[in-house]
mmCIF file of C-alpha atoms and ligand atoms in Angstrom:
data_model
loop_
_atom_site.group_PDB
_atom_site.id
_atom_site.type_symbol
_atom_site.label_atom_id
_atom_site.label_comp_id
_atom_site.label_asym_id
_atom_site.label_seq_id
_atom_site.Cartn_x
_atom_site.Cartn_y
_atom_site.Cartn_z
ATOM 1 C CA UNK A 54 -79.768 -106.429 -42.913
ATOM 2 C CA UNK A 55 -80.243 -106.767 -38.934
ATOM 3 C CA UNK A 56 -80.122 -103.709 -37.124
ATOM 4 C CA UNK A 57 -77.336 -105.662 -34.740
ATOM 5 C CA UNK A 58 -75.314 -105.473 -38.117
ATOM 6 C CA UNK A 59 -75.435 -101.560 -38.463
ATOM 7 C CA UNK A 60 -75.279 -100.128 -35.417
ATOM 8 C CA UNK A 61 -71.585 -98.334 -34.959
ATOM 9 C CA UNK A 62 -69.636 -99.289 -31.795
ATOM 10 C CA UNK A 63 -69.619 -96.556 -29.095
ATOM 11 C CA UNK A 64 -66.063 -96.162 -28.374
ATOM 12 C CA UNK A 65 -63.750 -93.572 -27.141
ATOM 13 C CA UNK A 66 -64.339 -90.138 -24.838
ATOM 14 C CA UNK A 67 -67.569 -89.598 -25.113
ATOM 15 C CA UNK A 68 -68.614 -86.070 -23.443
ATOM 16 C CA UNK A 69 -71.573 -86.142 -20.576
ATOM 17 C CA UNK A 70 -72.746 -82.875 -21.430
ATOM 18 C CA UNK A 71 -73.623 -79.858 -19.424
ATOM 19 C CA UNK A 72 -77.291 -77.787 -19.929
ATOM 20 C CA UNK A 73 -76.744 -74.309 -20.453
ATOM 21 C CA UNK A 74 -79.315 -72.142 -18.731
ATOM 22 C CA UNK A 75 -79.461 -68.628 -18.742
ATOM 23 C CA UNK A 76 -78.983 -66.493 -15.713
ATOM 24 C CA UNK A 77 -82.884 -66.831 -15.265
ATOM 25 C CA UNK A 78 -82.403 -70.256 -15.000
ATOM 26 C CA UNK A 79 -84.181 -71.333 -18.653
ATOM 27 C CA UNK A 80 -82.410 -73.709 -21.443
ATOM 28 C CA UNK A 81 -80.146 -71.482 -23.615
ATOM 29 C CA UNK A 82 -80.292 -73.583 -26.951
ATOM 30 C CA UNK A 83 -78.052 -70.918 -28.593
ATOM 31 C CA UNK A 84 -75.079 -72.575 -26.640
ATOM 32 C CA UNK A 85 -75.529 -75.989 -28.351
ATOM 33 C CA UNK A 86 -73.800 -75.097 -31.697
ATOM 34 C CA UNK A 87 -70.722 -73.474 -29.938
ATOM 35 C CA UNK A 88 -70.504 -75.971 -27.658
ATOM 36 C CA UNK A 89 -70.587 -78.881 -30.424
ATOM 37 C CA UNK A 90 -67.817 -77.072 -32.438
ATOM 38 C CA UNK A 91 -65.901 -76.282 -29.205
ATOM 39 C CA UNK A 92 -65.764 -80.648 -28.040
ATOM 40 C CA UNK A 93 -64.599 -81.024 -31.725
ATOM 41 C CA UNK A 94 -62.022 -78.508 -32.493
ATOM 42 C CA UNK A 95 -60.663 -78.009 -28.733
ATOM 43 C CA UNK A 96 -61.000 -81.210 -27.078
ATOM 44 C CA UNK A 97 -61.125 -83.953 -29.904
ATOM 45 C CA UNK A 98 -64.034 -85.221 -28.411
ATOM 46 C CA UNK A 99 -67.103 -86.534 -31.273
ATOM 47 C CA UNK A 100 -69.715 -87.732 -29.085
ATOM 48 C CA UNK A 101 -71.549 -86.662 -26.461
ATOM 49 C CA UNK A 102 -74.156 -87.786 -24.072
ATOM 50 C CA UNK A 103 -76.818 -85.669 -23.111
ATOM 51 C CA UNK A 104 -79.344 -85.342 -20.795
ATOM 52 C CA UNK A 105 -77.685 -87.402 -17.889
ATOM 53 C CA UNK A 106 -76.586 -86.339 -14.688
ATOM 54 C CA UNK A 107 -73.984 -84.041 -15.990
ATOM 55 C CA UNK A 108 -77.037 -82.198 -17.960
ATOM 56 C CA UNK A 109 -79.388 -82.501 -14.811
ATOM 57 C CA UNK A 110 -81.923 -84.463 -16.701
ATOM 58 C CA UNK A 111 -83.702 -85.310 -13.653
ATOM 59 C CA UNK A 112 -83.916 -81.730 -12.987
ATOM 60 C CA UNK A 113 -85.443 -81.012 -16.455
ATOM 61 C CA UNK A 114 -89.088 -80.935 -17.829
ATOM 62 C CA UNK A 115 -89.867 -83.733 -20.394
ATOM 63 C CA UNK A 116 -90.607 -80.654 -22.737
ATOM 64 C CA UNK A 117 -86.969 -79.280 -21.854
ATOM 65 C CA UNK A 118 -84.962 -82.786 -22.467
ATOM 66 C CA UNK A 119 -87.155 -82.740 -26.062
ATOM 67 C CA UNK A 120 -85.972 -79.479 -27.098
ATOM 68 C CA UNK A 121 -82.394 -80.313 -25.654
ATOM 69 C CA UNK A 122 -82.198 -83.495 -27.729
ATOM 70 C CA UNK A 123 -83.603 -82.320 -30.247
ATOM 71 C CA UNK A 124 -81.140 -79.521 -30.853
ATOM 72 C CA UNK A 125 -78.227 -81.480 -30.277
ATOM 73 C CA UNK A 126 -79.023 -83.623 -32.700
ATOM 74 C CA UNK A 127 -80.400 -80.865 -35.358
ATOM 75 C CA UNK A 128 -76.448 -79.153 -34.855
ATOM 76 C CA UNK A 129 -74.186 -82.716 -34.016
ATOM 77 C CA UNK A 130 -76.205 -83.815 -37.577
ATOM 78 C CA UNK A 131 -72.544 -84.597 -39.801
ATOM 79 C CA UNK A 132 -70.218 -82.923 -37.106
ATOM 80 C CA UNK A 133 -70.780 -85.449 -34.008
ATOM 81 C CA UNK A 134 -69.829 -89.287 -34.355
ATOM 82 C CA UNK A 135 -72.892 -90.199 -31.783
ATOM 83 C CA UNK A 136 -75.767 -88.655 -29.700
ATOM 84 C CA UNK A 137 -76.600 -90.793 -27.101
ATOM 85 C CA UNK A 138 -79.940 -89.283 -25.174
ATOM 86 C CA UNK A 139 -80.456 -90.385 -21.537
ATOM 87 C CA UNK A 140 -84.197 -90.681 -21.030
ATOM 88 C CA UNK A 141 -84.753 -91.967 -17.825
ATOM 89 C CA UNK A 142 -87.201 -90.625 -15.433
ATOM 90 C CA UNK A 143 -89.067 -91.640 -12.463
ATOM 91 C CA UNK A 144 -92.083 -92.435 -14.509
ATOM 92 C CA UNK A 145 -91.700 -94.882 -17.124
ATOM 93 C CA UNK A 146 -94.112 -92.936 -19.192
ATOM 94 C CA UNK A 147 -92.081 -90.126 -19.678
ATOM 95 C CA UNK A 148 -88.863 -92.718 -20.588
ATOM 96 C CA UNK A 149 -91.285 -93.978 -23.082
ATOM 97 C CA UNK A 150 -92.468 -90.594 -24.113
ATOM 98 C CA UNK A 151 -88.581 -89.585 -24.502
ATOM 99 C CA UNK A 152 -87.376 -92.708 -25.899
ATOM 100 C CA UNK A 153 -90.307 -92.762 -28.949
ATOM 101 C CA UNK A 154 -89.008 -88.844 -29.416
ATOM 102 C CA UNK A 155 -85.098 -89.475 -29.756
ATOM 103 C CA UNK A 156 -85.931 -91.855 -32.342
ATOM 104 C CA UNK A 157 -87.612 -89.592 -34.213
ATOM 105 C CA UNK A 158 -84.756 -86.885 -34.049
ATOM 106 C CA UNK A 159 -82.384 -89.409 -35.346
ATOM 107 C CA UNK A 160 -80.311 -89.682 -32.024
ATOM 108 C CA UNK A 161 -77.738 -92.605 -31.639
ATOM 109 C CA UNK A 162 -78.523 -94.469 -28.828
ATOM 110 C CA UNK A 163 -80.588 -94.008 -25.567
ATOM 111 C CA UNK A 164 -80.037 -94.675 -22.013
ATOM 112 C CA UNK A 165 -81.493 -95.145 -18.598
ATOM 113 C CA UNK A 166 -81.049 -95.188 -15.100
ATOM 114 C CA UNK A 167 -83.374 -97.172 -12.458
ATOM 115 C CA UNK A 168 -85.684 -95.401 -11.401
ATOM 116 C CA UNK A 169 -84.355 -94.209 -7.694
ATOM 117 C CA UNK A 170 -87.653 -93.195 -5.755
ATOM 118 C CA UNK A 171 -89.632 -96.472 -6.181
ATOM 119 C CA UNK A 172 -86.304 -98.880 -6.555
ATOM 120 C CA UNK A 173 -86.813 -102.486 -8.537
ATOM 121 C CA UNK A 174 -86.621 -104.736 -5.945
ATOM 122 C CA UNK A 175 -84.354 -106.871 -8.416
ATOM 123 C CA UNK A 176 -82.180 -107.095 -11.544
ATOM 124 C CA UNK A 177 -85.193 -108.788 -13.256
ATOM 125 C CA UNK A 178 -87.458 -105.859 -12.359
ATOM 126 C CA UNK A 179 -84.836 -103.552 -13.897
ATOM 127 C CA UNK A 180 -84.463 -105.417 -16.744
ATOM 128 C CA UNK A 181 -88.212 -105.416 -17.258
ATOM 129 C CA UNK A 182 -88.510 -101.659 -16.758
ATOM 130 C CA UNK A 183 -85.494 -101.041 -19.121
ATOM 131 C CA UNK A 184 -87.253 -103.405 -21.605
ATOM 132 C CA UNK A 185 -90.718 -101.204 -22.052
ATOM 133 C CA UNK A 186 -88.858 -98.392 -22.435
ATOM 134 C CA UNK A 187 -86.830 -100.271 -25.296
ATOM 135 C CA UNK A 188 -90.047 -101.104 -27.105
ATOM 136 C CA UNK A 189 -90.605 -97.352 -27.631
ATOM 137 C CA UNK A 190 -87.220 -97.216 -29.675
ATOM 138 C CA UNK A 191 -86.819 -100.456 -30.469
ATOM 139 C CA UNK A 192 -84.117 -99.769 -33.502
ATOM 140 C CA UNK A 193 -82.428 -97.514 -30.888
ATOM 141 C CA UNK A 194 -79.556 -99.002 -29.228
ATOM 142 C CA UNK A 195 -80.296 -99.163 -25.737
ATOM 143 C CA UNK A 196 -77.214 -98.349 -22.618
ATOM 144 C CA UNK A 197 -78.375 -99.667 -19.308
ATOM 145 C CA UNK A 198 -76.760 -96.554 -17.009
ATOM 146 C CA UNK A 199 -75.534 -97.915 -13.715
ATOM 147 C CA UNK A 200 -75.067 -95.292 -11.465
ATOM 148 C CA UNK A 201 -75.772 -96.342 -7.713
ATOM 149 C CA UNK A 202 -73.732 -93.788 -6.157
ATOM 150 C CA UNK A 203 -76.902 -91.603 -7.072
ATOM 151 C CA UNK A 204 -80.038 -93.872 -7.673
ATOM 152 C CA UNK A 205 -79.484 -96.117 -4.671
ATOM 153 C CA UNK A 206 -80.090 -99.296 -7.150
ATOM 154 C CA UNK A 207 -76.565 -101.141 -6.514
ATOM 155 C CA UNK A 208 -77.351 -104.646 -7.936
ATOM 156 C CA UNK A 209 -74.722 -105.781 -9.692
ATOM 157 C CA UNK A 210 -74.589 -104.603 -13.673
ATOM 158 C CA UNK A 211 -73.432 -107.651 -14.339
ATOM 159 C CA UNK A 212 -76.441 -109.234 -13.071
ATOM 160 C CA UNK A 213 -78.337 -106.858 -14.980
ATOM 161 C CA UNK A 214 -76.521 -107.672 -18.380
ATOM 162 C CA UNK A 215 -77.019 -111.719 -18.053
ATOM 163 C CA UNK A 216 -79.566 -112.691 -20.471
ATOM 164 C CA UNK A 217 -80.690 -108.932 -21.268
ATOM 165 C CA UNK A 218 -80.030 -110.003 -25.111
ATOM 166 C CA UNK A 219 -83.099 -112.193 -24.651
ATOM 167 C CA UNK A 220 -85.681 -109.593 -23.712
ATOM 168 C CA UNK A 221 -84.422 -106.602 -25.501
ATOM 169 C CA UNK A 222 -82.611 -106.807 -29.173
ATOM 170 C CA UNK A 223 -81.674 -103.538 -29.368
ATOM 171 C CA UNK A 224 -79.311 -103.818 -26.174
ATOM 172 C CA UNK A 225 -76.161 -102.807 -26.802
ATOM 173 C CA UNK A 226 -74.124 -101.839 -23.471
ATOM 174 C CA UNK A 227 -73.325 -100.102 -20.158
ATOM 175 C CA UNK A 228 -72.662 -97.122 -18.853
ATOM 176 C CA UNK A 229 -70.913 -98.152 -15.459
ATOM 177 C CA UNK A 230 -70.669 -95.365 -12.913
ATOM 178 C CA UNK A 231 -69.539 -97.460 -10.200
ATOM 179 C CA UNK A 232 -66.178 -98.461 -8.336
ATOM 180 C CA UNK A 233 -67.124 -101.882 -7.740
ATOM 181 C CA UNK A 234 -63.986 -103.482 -10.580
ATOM 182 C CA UNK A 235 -65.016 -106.719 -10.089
ATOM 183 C CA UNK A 236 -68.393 -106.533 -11.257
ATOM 184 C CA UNK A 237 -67.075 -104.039 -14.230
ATOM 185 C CA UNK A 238 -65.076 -106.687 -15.176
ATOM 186 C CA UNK A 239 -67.710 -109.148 -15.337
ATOM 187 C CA UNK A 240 -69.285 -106.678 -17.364
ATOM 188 C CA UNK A 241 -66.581 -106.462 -19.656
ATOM 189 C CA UNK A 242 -66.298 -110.062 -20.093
ATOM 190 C CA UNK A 243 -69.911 -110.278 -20.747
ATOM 191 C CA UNK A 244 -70.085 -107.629 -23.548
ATOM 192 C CA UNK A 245 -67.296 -109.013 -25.633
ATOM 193 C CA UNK A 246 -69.300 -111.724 -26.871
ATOM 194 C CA UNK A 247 -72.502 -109.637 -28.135
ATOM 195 C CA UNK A 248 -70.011 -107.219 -29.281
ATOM 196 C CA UNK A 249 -71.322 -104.048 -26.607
ATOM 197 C CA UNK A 250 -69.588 -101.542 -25.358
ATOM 198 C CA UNK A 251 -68.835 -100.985 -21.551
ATOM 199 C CA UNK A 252 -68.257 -97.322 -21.022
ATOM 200 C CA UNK A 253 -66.511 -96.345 -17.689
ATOM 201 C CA UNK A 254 -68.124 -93.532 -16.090
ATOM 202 C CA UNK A 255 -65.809 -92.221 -13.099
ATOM 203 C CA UNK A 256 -63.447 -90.337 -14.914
ATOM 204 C CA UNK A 257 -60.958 -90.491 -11.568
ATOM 205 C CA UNK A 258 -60.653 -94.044 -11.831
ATOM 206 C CA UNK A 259 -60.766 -94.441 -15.704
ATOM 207 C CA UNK A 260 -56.999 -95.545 -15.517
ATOM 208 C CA UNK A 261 -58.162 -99.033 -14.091
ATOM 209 C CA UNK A 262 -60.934 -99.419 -15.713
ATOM 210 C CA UNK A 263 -58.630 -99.250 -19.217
ATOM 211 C CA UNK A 264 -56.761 -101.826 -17.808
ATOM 212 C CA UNK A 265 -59.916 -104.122 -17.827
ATOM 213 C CA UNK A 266 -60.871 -103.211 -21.414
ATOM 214 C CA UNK A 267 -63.485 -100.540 -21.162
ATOM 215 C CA UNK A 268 -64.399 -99.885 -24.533
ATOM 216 C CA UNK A 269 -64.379 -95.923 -23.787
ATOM 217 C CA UNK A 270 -65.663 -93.681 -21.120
ATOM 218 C CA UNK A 271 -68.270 -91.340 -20.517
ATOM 219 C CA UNK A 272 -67.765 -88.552 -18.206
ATOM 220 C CA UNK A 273 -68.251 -84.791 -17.267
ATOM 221 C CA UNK A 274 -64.093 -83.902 -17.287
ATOM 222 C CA UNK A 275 -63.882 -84.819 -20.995
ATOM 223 C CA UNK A 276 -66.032 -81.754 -21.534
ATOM 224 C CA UNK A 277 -62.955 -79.584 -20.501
ATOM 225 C CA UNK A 278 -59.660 -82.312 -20.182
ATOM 226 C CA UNK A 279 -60.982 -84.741 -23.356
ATOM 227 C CA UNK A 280 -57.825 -83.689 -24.835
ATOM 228 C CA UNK A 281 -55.566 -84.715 -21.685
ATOM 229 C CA UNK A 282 -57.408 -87.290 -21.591
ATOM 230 C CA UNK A 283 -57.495 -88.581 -25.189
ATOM 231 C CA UNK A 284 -53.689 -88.269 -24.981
ATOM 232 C CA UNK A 285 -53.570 -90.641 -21.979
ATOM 233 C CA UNK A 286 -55.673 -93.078 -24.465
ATOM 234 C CA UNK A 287 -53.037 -92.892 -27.290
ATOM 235 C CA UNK A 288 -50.055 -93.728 -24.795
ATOM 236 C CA UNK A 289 -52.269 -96.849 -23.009
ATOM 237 C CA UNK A 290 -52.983 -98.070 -26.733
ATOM 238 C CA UNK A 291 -48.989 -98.074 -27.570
ATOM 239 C CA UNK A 292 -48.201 -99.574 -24.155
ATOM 240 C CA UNK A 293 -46.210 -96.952 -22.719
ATOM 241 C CA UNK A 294 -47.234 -96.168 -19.046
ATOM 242 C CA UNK A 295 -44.807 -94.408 -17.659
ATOM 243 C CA UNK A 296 -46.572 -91.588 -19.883
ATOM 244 C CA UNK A 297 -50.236 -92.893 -19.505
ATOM 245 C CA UNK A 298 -49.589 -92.934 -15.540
ATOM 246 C CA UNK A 299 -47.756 -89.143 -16.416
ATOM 247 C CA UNK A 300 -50.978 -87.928 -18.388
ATOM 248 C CA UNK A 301 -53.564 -89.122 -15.581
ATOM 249 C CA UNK A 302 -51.493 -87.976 -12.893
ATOM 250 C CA UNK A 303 -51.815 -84.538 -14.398
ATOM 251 C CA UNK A 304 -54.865 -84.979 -14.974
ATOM 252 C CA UNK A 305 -56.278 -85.717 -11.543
ATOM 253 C CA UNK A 306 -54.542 -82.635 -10.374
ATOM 254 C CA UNK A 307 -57.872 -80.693 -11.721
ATOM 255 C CA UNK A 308 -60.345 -83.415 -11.304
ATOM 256 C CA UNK A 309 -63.027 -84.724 -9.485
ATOM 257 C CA UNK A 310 -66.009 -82.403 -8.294
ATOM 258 C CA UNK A 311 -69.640 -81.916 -8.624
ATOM 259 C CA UNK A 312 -71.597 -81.032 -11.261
ATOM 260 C CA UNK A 313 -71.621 -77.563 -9.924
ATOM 261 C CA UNK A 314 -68.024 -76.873 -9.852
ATOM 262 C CA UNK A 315 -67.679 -78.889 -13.222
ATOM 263 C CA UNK A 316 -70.259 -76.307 -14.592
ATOM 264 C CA UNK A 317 -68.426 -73.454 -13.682
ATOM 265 C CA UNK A 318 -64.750 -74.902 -14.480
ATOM 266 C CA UNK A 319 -66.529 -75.489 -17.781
ATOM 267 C CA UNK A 320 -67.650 -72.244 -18.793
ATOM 268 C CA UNK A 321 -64.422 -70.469 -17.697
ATOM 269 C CA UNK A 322 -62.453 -73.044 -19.540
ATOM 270 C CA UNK A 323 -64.221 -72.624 -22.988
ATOM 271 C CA UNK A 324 -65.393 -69.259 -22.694
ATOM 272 C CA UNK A 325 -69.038 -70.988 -23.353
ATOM 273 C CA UNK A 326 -71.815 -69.874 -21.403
ATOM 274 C CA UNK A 327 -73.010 -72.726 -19.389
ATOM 275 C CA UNK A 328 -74.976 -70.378 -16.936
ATOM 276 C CA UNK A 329 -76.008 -71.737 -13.377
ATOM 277 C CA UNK A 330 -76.914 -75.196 -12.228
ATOM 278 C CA UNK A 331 -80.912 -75.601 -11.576
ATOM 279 C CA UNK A 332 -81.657 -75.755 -7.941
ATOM 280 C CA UNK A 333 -81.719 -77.772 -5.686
ATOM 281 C CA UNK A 334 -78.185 -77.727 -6.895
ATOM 282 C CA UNK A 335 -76.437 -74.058 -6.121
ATOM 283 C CA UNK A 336 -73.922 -72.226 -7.688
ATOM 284 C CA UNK A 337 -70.003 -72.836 -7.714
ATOM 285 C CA UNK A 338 -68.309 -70.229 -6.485
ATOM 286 C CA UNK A 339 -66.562 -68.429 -9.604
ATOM 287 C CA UNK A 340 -62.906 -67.610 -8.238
ATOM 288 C CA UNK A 341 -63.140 -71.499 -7.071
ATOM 289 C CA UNK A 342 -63.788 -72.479 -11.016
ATOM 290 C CA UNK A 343 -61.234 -69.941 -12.012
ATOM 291 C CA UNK A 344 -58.908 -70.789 -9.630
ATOM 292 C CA UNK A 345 -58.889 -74.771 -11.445
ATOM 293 C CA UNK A 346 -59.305 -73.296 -14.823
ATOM 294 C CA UNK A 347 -55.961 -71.661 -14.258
ATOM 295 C CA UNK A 348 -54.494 -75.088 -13.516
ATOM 296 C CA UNK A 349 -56.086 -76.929 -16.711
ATOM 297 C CA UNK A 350 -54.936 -73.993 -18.396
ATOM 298 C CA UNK A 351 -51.257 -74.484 -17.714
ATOM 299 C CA UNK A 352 -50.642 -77.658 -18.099
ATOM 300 C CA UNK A 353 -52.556 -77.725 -21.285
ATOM 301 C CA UNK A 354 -49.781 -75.672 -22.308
ATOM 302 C CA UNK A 355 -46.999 -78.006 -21.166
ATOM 303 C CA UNK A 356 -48.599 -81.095 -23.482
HETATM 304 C C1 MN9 B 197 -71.663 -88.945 -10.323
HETATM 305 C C2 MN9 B 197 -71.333 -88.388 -11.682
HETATM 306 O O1 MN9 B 197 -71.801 -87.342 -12.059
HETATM 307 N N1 MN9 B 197 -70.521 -89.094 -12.443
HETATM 308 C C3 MN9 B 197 -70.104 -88.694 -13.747
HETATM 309 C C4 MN9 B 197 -70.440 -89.744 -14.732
HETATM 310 O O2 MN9 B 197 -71.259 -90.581 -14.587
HETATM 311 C C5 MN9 B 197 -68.610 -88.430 -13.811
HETATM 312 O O3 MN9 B 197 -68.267 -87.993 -15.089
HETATM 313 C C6 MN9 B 197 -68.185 -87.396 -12.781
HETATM 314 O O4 MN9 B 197 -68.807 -86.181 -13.029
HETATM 315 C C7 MN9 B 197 -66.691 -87.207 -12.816
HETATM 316 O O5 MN9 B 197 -66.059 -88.403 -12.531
HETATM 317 C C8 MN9 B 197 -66.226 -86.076 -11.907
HETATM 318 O O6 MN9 B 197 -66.254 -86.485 -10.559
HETATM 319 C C1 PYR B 198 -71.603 -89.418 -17.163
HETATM 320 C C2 PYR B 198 -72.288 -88.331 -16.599
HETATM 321 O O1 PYR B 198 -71.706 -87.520 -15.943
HETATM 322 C C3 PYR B 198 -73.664 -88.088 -16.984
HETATM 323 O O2 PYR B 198 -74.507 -88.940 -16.916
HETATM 324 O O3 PYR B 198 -73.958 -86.986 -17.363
#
């Protein structure tokens, strides 16, 4: 049997998890299990992906992102669909280094961003970089994340998908962070015949991107509106929008900050500890986070 045959489709919300720190500013792996049960029972949500810019990856040790993965995988183990573990880094050592270690915790699937500092100067380069970090995990499904709004790297996905199949098997799909909907649909088009999935990654615009045929969506909000959200997704699949448009309307009413608000508007929402962002990123404000929990909170109650 071929790995391709095995490997179980990433669909659906899938939850761009937050790192809890403690007030001192450490990894507070006693969160993990709470949080796990809390995306489950409270938000319907069953997989997550960790590590990425929601979890500050670039803001973590390599020794931090190991225990991180490592933990959610140890307490996700027969509770969480999929763990997909974002290991890029500026160094492609340590995306090896992190790629060889989720395999060996049993995650799901891997992912990585380009490299932001030194940029490939083209989609080939990427592909190549992408490619050795592959080899590390190479029964791992690999996500190429395209994010340029942060990494600067704003070649087209699509160009970066064409022909990837040919350098590295284990390819299996993007995770598009971008606003650019021609090129996501080019993406889309290109995945349905290698059977990927394209995960939509602004979760503002993830009403247009359904309309393409995203296969699901990856985002911070579905940490704390996955059940909005996952609502919206059962009125799109039985073709009513006037109550998808309803849902997302609604929903955008308490959407659409930074990772430091979402932080905040996360922990006051669950009642989970998420602690402080790391610096350079500061601290939300908590009557700000309050102030939109008390919105989510309400018209939770009125759906
Ligand atoms: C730049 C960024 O962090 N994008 C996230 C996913 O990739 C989104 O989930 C956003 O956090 C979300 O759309 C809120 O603005
Ligand atoms: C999707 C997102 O927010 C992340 O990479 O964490």
């Amino acid at each position: 049997i071929t790995p391709a045959a095995i490997i179980k489709k990433l669909t659906g919300l899938v939850a761009a998890t937050f790192t809890p720190l403690t007030a001192e500013g450490e990894i507070n792996l006693s969160v993990i299990g709470p949080y796990i049960d809390y995306l489950i029972e409270k938000q319907n949500v069953k997989s997550v992906f960790i590590n990425g810019t929601t979890g500050e990856g670039c803001s973590l040790t390599v020794d931090e992102r190991k225990q991180l993965a490592a933990a959610w995988c140890q307490h996700g183990k027969d509770k969480l669909e999929q763990v997909i573990v974002h290991v890029g880094c500026m160094s492609i050592k340590d995306s090896q280094e992190l790629a060889q270690h989720a395999a060996s915790i049993g995650a799901d699937g891997i992912a990585v961003i380009s490299p932001s500092y030194f940029k490939p100067v083209n989609a080939d380069a990427l592909r190549l970089f992408i490619k050795e970090v592959s080899t590390f995990a190479p029964d791992l499904p690999m996500y190429y994340y395209h994010i340029p709004s942060m990494t600067g790297v704003a070649f087209d996905a699509a160009d970066v998908l064409n022909g990837i199949e040919q350098v590295i098997p284990s390819f299996q799909g993007v995770k598009y962070t971008g606003t650019d909907l021609r090129d996501l649909g080019q993406c889309v088009c290109y995945s349905q015949s290698h059977n990927w999935s394209v995960l939509f990654g602004v979760d503002e615009q993830l009403l247009g991107a359904l309309v393409l045929g995203v296969h699901g969506a990856v985002g911070s909000t579905y940490n704390y509106l996955g059940c909005i959200v996952n609502k919206m997704l059962v009125a799109f699949d039985n073709g009513n929008h006037m109550q998808t448009r309803a849902l997302f309307h609604h929903y955008l009413c308490s959407a659409g900050f930074d990772v430091s608000v979402n932080k905040q508007v996360m922990s006051e929402v669950s009642g989970l500890a998420m602690g402080p962002p790391r610096l350079p990123l500061l601290p939300c404000p908590v009557s700000k986070a309050q102030a939109i929990a008390l919105k989510i909170k309400d018209f939770s109650q009125g759906h």
